[in-house]
Coordinates of C-alpha atoms and ligand atoms in Angstrom, one line a residue:
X10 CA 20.2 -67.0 49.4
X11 CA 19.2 -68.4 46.2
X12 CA 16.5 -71.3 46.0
X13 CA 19.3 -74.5 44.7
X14 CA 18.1 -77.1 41.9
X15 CA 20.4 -79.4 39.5
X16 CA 17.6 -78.6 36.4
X17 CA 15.6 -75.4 36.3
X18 CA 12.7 -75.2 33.6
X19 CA 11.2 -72.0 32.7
X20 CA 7.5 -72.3 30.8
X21 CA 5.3 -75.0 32.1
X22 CA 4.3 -76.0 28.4
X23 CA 4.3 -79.2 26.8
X24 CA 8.1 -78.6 25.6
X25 CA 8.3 -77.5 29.7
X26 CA 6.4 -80.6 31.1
X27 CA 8.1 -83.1 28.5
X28 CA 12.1 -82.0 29.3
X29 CA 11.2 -82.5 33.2
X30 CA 9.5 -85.9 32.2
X31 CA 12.0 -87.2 30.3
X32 CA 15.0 -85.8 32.2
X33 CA 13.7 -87.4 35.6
X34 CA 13.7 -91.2 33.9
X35 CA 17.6 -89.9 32.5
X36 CA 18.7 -88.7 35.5
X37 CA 16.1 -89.9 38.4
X38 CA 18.7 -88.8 41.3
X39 CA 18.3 -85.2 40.2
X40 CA 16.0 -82.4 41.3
X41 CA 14.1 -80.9 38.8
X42 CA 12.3 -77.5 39.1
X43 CA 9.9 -76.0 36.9
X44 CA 8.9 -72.2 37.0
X45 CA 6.0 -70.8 35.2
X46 CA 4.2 -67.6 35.3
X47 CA 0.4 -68.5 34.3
X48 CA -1.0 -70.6 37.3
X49 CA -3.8 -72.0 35.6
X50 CA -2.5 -73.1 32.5
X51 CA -4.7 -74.8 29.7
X52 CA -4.0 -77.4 26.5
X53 CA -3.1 -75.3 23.5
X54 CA -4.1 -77.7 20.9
X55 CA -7.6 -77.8 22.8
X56 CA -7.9 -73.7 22.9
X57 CA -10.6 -74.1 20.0
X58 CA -12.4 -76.5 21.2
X59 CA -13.5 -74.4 24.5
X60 CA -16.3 -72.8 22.5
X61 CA -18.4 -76.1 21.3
X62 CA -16.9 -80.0 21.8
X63 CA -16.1 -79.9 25.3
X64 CA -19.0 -79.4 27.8
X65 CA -16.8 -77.1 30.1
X66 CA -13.8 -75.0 29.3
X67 CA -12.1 -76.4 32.7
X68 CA -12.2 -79.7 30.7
X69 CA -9.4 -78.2 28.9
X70 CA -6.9 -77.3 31.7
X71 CA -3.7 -78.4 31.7
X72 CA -3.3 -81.5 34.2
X73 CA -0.5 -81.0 36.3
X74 CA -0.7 -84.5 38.3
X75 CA 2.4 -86.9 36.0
X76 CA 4.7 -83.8 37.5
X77 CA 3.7 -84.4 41.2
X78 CA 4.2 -88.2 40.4
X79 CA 7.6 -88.1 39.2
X80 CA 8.7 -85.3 42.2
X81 CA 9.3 -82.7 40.1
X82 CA 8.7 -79.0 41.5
X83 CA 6.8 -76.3 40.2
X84 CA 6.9 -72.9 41.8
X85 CA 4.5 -70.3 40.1
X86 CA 6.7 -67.0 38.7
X87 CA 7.8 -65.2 36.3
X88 CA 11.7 -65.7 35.0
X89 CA 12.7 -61.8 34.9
X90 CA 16.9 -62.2 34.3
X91 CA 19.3 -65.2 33.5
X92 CA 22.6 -64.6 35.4
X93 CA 25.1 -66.7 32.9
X94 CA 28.1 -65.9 35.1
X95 CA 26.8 -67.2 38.4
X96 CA 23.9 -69.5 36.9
X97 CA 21.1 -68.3 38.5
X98 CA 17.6 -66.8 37.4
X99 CA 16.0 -64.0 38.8
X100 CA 12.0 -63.9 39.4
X101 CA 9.4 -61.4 39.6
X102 CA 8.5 -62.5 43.0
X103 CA 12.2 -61.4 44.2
X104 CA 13.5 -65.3 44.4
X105 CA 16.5 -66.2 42.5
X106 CA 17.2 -69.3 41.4
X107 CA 19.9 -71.2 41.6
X108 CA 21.4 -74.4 38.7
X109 CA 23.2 -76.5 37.0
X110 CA 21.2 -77.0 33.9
X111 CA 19.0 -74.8 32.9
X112 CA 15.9 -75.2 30.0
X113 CA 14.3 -72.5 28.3
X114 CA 11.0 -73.1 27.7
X115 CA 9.3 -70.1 26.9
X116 CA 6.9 -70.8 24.1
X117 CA 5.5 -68.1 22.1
X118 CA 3.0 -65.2 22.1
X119 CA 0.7 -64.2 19.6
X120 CA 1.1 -61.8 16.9
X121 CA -0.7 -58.1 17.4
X122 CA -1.1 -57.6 13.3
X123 CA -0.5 -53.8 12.7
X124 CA -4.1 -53.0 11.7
X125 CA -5.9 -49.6 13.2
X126 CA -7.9 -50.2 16.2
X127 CA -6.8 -54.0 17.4
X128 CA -6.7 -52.6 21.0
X129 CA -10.4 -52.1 20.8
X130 CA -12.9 -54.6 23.5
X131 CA -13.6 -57.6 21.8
X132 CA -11.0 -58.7 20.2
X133 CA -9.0 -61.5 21.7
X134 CA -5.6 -63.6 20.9
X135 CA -5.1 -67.1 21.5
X136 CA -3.3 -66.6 25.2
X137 CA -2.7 -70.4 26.9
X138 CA -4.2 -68.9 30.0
X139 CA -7.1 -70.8 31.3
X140 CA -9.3 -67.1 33.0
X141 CA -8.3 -65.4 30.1
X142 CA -9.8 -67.9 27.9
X143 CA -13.1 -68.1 29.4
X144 CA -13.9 -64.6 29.7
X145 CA -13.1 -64.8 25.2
X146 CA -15.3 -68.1 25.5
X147 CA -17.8 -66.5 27.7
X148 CA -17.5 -63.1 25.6
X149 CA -17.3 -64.8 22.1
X150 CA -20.7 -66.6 22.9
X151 CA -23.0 -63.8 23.2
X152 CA -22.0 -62.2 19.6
X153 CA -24.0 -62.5 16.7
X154 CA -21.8 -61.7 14.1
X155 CA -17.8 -63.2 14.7
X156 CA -14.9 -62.2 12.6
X157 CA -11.5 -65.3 12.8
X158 CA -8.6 -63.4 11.5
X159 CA -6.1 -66.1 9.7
X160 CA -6.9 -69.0 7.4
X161 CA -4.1 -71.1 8.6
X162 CA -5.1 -74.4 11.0
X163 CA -5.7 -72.0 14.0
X164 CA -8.4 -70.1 12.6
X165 CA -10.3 -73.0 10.3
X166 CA -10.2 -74.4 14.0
X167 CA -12.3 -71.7 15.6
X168 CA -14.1 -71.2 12.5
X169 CA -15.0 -74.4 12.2
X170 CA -15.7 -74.5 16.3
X171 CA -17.5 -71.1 16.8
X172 CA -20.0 -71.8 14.1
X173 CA -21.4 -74.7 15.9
X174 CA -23.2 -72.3 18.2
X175 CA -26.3 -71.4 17.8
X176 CA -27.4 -67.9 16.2
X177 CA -23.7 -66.7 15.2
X178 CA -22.7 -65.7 12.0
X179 CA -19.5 -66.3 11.4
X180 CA -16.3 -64.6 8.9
X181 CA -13.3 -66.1 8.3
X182 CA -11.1 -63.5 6.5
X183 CA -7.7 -64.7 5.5
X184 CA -5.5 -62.0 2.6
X185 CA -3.2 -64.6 1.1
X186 CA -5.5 -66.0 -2.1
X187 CA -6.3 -69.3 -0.3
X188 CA -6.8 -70.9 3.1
X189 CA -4.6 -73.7 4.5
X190 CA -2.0 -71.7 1.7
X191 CA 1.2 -72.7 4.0
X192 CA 1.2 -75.9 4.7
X193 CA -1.2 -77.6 1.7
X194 CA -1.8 -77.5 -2.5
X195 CA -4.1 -75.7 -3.3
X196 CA -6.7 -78.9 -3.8
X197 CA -6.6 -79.6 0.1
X198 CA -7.4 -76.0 0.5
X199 CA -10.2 -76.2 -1.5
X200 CA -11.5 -79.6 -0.2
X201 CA -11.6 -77.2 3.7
X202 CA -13.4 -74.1 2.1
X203 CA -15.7 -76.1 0.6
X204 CA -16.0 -77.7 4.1
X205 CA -16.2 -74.6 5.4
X206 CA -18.8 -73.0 3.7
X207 CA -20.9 -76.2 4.0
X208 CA -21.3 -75.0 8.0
X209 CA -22.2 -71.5 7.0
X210 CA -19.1 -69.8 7.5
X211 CA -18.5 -66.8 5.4
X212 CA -15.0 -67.4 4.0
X213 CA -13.7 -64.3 2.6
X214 CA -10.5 -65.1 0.7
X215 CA -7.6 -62.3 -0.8
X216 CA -9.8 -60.2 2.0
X217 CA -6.9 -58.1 3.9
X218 CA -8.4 -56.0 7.7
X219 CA -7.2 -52.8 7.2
X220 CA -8.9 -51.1 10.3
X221 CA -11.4 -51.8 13.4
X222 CA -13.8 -49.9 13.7
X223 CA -16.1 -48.7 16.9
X224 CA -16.0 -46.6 19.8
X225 CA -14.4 -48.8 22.9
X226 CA -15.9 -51.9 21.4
X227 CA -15.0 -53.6 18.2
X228 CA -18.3 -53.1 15.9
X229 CA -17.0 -53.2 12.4
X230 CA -14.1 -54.9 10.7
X231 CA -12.6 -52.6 7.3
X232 CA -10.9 -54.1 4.5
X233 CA -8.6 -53.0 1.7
X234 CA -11.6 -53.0 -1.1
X235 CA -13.5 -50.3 1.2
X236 CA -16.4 -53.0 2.4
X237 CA -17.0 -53.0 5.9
X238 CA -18.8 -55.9 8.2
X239 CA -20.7 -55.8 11.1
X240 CA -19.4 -57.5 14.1
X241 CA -19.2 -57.9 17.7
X242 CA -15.8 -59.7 18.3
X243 CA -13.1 -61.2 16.5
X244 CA -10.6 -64.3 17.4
X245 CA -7.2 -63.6 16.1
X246 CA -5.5 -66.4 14.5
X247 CA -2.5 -64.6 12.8
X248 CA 0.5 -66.4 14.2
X249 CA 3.0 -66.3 17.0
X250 CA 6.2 -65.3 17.3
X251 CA 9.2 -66.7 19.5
X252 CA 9.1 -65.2 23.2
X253 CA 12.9 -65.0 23.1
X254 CA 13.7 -61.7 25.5
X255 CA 15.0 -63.0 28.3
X256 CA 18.2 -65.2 26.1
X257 CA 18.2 -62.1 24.4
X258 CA 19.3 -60.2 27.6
X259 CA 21.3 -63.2 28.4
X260 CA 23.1 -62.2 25.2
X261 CA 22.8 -66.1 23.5
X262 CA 22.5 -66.3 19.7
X263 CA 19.4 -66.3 17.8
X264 CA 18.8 -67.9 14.3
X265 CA 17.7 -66.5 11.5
X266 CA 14.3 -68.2 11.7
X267 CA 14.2 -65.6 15.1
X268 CA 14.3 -68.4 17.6
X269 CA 16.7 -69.7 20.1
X270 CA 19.8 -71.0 18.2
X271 CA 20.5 -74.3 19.0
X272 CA 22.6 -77.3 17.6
X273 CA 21.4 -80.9 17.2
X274 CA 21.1 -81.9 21.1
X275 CA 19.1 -78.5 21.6
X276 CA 22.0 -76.5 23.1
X277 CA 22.1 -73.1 23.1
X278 CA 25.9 -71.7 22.7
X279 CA 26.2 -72.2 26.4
X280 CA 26.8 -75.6 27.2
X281 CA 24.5 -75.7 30.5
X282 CA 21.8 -73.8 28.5
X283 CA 19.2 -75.7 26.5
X284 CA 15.9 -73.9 24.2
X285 CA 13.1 -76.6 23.3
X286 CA 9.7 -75.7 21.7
X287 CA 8.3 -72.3 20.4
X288 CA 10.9 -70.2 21.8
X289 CA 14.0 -72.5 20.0
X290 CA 14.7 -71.9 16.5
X291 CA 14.6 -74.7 13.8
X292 CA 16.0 -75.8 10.6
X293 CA 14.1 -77.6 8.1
X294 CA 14.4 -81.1 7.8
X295 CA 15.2 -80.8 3.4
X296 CA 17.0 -77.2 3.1
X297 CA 18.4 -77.0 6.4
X298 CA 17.1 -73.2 6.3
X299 CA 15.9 -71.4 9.5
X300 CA 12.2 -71.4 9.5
X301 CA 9.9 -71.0 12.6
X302 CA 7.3 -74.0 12.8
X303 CA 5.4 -73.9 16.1
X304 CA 4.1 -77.1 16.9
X305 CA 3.4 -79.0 20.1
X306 CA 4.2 -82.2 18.6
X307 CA 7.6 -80.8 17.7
X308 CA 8.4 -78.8 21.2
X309 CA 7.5 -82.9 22.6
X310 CA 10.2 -84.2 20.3
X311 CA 13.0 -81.6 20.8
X312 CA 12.1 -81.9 24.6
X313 CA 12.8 -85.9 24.6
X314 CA 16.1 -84.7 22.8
X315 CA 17.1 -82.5 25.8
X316 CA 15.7 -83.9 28.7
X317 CA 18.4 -86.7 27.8
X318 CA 21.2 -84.7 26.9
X319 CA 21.6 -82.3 29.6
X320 CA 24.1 -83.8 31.5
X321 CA 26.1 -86.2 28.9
X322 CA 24.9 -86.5 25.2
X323 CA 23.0 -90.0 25.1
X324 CA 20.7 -89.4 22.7
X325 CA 22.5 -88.7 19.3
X326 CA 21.4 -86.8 15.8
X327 CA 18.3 -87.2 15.9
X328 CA 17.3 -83.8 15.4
X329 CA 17.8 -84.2 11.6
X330 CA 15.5 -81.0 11.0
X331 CA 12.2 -80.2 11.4
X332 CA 9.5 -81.6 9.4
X333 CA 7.0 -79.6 9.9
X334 CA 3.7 -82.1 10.1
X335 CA 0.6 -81.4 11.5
X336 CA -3.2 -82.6 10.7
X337 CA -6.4 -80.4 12.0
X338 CA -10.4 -81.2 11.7
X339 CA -13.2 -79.2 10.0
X340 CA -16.4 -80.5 10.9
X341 CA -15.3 -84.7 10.1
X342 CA -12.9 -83.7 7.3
X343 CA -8.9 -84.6 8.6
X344 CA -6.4 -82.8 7.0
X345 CA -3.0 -83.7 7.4
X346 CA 0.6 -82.1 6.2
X347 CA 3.8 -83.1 6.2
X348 CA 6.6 -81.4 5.0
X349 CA 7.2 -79.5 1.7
X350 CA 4.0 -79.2 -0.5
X351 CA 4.3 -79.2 -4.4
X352 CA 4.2 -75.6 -4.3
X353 CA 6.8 -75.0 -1.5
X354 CA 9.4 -77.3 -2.9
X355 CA 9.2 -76.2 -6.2
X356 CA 9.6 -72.3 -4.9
X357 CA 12.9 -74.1 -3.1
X358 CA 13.8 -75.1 -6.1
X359 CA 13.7 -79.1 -5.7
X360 CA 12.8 -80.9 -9.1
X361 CA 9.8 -83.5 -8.1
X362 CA 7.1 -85.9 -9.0
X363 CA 4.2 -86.2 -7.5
X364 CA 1.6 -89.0 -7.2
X365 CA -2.1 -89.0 -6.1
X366 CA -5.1 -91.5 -4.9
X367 CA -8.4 -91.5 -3.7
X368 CA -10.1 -94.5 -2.2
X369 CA -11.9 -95.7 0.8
X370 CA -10.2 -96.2 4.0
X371 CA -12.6 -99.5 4.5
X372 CA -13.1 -102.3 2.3
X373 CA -15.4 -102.5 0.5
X374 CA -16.2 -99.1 1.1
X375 CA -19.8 -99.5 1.6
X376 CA -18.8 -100.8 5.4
X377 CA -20.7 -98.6 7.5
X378 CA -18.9 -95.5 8.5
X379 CA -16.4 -95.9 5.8
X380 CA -15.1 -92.7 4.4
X381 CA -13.4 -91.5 1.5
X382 CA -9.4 -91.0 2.1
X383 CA -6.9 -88.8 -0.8
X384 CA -3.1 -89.0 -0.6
X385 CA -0.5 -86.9 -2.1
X386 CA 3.1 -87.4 -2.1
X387 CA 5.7 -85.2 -3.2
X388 CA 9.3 -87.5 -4.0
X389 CA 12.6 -86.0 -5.3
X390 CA 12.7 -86.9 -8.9
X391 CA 16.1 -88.3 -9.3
X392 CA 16.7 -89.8 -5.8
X393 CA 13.2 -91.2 -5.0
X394 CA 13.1 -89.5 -1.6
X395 CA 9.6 -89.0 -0.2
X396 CA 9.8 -85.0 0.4
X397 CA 6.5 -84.5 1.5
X398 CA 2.7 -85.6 1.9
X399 CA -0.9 -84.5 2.3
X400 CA -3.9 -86.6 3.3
X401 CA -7.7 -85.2 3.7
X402 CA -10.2 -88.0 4.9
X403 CA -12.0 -89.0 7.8
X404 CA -10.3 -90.1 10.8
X405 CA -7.8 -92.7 10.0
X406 CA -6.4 -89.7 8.0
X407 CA -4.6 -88.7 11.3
X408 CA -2.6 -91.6 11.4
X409 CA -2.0 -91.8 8.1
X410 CA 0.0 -88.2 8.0
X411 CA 2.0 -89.6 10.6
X412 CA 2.9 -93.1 8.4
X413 CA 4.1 -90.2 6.0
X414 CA 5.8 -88.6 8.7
X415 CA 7.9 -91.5 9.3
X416 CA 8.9 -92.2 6.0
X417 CA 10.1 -88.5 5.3
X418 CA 12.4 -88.9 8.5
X419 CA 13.5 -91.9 7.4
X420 CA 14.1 -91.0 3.8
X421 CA 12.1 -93.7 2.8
X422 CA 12.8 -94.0 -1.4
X423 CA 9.5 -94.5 -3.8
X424 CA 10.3 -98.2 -4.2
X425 CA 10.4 -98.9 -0.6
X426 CA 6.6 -97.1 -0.3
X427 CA 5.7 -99.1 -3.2
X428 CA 6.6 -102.0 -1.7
X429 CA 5.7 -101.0 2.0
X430 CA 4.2 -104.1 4.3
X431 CA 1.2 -102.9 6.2
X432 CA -1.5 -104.6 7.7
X433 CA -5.0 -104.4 6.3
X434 CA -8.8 -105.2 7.9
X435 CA -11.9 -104.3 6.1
X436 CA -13.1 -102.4 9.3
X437 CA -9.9 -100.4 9.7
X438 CA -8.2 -100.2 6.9
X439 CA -8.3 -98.9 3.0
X440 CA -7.9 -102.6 0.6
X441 CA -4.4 -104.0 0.5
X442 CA -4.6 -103.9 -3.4
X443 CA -5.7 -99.6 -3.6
X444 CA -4.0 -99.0 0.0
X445 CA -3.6 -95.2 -0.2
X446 CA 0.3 -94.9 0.6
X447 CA 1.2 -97.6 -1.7
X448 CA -1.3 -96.3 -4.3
X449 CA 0.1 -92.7 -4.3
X450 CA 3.8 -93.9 -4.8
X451 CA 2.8 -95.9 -7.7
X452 CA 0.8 -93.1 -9.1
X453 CA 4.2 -90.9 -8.7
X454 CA 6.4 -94.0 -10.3
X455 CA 4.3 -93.4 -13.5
X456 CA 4.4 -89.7 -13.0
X457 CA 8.4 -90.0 -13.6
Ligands
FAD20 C1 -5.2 -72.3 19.5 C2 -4.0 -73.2 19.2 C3 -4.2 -74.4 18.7 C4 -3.0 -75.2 18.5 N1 -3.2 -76.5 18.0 C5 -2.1 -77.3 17.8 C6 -2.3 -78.7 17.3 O1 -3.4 -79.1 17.1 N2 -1.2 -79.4 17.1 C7 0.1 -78.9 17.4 O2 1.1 -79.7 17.3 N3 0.3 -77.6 17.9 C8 -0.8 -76.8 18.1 N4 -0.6 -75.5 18.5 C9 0.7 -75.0 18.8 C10 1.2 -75.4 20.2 O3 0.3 -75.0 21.1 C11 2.6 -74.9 20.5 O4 3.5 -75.3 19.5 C12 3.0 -75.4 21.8 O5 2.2 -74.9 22.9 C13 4.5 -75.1 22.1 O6 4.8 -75.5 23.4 P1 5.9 -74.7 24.3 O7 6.0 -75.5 25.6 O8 7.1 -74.5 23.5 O9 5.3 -73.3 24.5 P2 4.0 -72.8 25.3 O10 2.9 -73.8 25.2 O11 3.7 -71.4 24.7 O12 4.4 -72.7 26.8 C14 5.3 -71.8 27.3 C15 5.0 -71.4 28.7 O13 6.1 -70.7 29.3 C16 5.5 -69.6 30.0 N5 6.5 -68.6 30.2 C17 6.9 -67.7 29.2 N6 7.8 -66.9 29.6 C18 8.0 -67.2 31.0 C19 8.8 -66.6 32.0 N7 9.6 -65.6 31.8 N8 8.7 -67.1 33.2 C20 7.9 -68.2 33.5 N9 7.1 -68.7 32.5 C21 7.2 -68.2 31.3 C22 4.3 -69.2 29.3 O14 3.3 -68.6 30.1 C23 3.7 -70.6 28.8 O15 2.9 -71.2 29.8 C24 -1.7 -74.7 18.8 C25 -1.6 -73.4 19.3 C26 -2.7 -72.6 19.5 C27 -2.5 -71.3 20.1

């Protein structure tokens, strides 16, 4: 007999944890039943910060308490077969399960780069599962000499994290010419190296791992050039990919992006099938093109989307596309990203002006613990439309990304940012009259 629940959730990840939130306050007379294979789970944004901010890498496990509240189930498994025809799902520990709705909530895994030797001791891969993460943390900490594969915001963040302990040497070896090269221009990139290097990280730049060298254990890392480094274990940061197998098997689509296909209300092409997060593919918000942005903050938003919709569509169109918009920290910089760079939208082939400023984010900026806050903005030249923003500051630059955030889904035009009301303190904010936004739009206006 198969175990009977109205909405089954597989992964017990945020996109997981935010469908069964959201669809319990939708739909409160429903059970709701969550399976997930790793038992003790832990925040992925807070993976880097294991090795130095928090006191304890238990600090960083993922709290399952607002489930218990809200009576939703979890039963710890792993989701082996979807059954379309009878709507059930098979698991691992020989239980089938049996639905009405069911959420795929997969997430993603981490990318094994092709390079000779990766299975050697000593390297580890950003896993969101809390004992594996403390053997790396445990592991990681008695090295002298560290090696962070990737430059994107992953790696900077271990970089950035790992160099904080005492008596490591640390590498950060990315092949593309710059770090950060995805997601900013190439003068945010610079402003984090610089950052960077200011720790005592080695960043090593155009610098492709051709081979691991060693007996069992990791000892030497090769690269295309022929130089070789000493070191004793290396932190992969080179991306994820969408864990998509078992809708594979189920035979639903998948995009081009290599995710989930899905329409607006985060339907797969069977109507009691939804994909949020990782594992569910994307279109951009501006080209409407596949792409495969993995972010927590927008598994959270396509979760909200589905945990309404399941049973009658309530919530409507607002999956637009994804903007992909994230910030990250290198040792008190912020730097935030929100949709297409300059150098991304001009490859897409989007005619633009863009408009800069620099000020402080107190006034006057000699307040203490005032910093220095730069915004960029990218607008469509003919239209106006705000396309895309960068920020690098102290910490107000995290909210500020997501003021820029709001404006791109809104389509908010240059003259409605030049004119934007906000309000302004000299503790908390940058001066109404250089208020960095506002500034950066004006700047663009005169760019035109
Ligand atoms: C080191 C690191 C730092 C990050 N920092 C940030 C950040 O600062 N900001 C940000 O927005 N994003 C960040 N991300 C990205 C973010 O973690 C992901 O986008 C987010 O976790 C996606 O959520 P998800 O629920 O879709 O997938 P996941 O978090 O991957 O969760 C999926 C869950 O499903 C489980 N599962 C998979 N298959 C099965 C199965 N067959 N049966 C049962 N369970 C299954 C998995 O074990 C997993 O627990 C970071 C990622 C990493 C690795």
């Amino acid at each position: 007999m198969a175990k009977k629940t109205d909405i089954l959730i597989i992964g017990g990840g945020p996109a997981g944890l935010v469908t069964a939130l959201t669809a319990k306050r939708y739909y409160p007379n429903k059970h709701i039943l969550i399976i997930k294979d790793v038992a003790n789970g832990s925040i992925p944004c807070g993976i880097p910060y294991m090795f130095s901010s928090l006191k304890s890498p238990d600090e960083n496990k993922l709290g399952l308490d607002a489930l218990k509240k809200n009576n939703i189930e979890v039963i710890i498994d792993k989701a082996e077969k979807i059954t379309r025809k009878e709507k059930t799902v098979s698991g691992k520990s020989g239980e089938k399960y049996k639905y009405e709705k069911l959420v795929l909530a997969m997430g993603a895994l981490p990318i094994k780069p092709p390079i000779g030797g990766i299975e050697k001791e000593g390297i580890y891969y950003a896993y969101k599962d809390m004992d594996y993460l403390k053997k790396m943390v445990i592991n990681v900490k008695k090295s002298k000499n560290v090696l962070i594969l990737g430059g994107g915001f992953i790696g900077i963040e271990f970089a950035d994290e790992i160099s904080k302990i005492e008596g490591i040497n640390v590498y950060l070896a990315e092949f593309l010419p710059r770090i950060l090269g995805n997601s900013f221009d190439e003068e945010f990139s610079m402003l984090a190296e610089g950052k960077l290097k200011l720790a005592g990280i080695k960043v090593l730049t155009g610098a492709r791992v051709i081979e691991f060298l060693g007996k069992e254990k990791v000892e030497r890392a090769k690269f295309a050039d022929g130089t070789q480094i000493e070191i004793d274990s290396v932190v992969l940061g080179t991306g994820a990919f969408a864990n998509t197998s078992l809708a594979v098997d189920a035979a639903l689509d998948i995009g081009r992006g290599k995710g989930i296909w899905v329409d607006e209300y985060m339907r797969t092409v069977d109507p009691d099938i939804f994909a949020v997060g990782d594992c569910a593919g994307k279109r951009d918000f501006y080209t409407r093109k596949d792409t495969a942005v993995m972010l927590a903050s927008t598994a959270t938003a396509e979760a909200r989307i589905a945990g309404a919709n399941l049973y009658s569509l309530k919530v409507i169109r607002e999956n637009k596309g994804t903007i992909a918009i994230y910030s990250t920290y290198v040792d008190g910089l912020v730097l935030g990203s929100a949709g297409l760079t300059e150098t991304s939208a001009k490859k897409e082939g989007f005619e633009i002006v863009t408009g800069s400023t620099e000020s402080a984010d107190k006034h006057p900026g000699s307040l203490p613990g005032a910093s220095k806050i730069k915004v960029k903005l990218i607008f469509s030249k003919q239209s106006g439309v705000l396309m895309g923003g960068q920020v690098a500051g102290g910490i107000s630059a995290g909210e500020v990304i997501n003021i820029i955030g709001m404006a791109i889904q809104q389509r908010v035009s240059l003259t409605e940012l030049e004119t934007l009301q906000m309000a302004t303190h000299p503790y908390l904010t940058s001066a109404p009259t250089m208020y960095p936004v506002v500034a950066a739009a004006q700047d663009a206006l005169g760019n035109m």
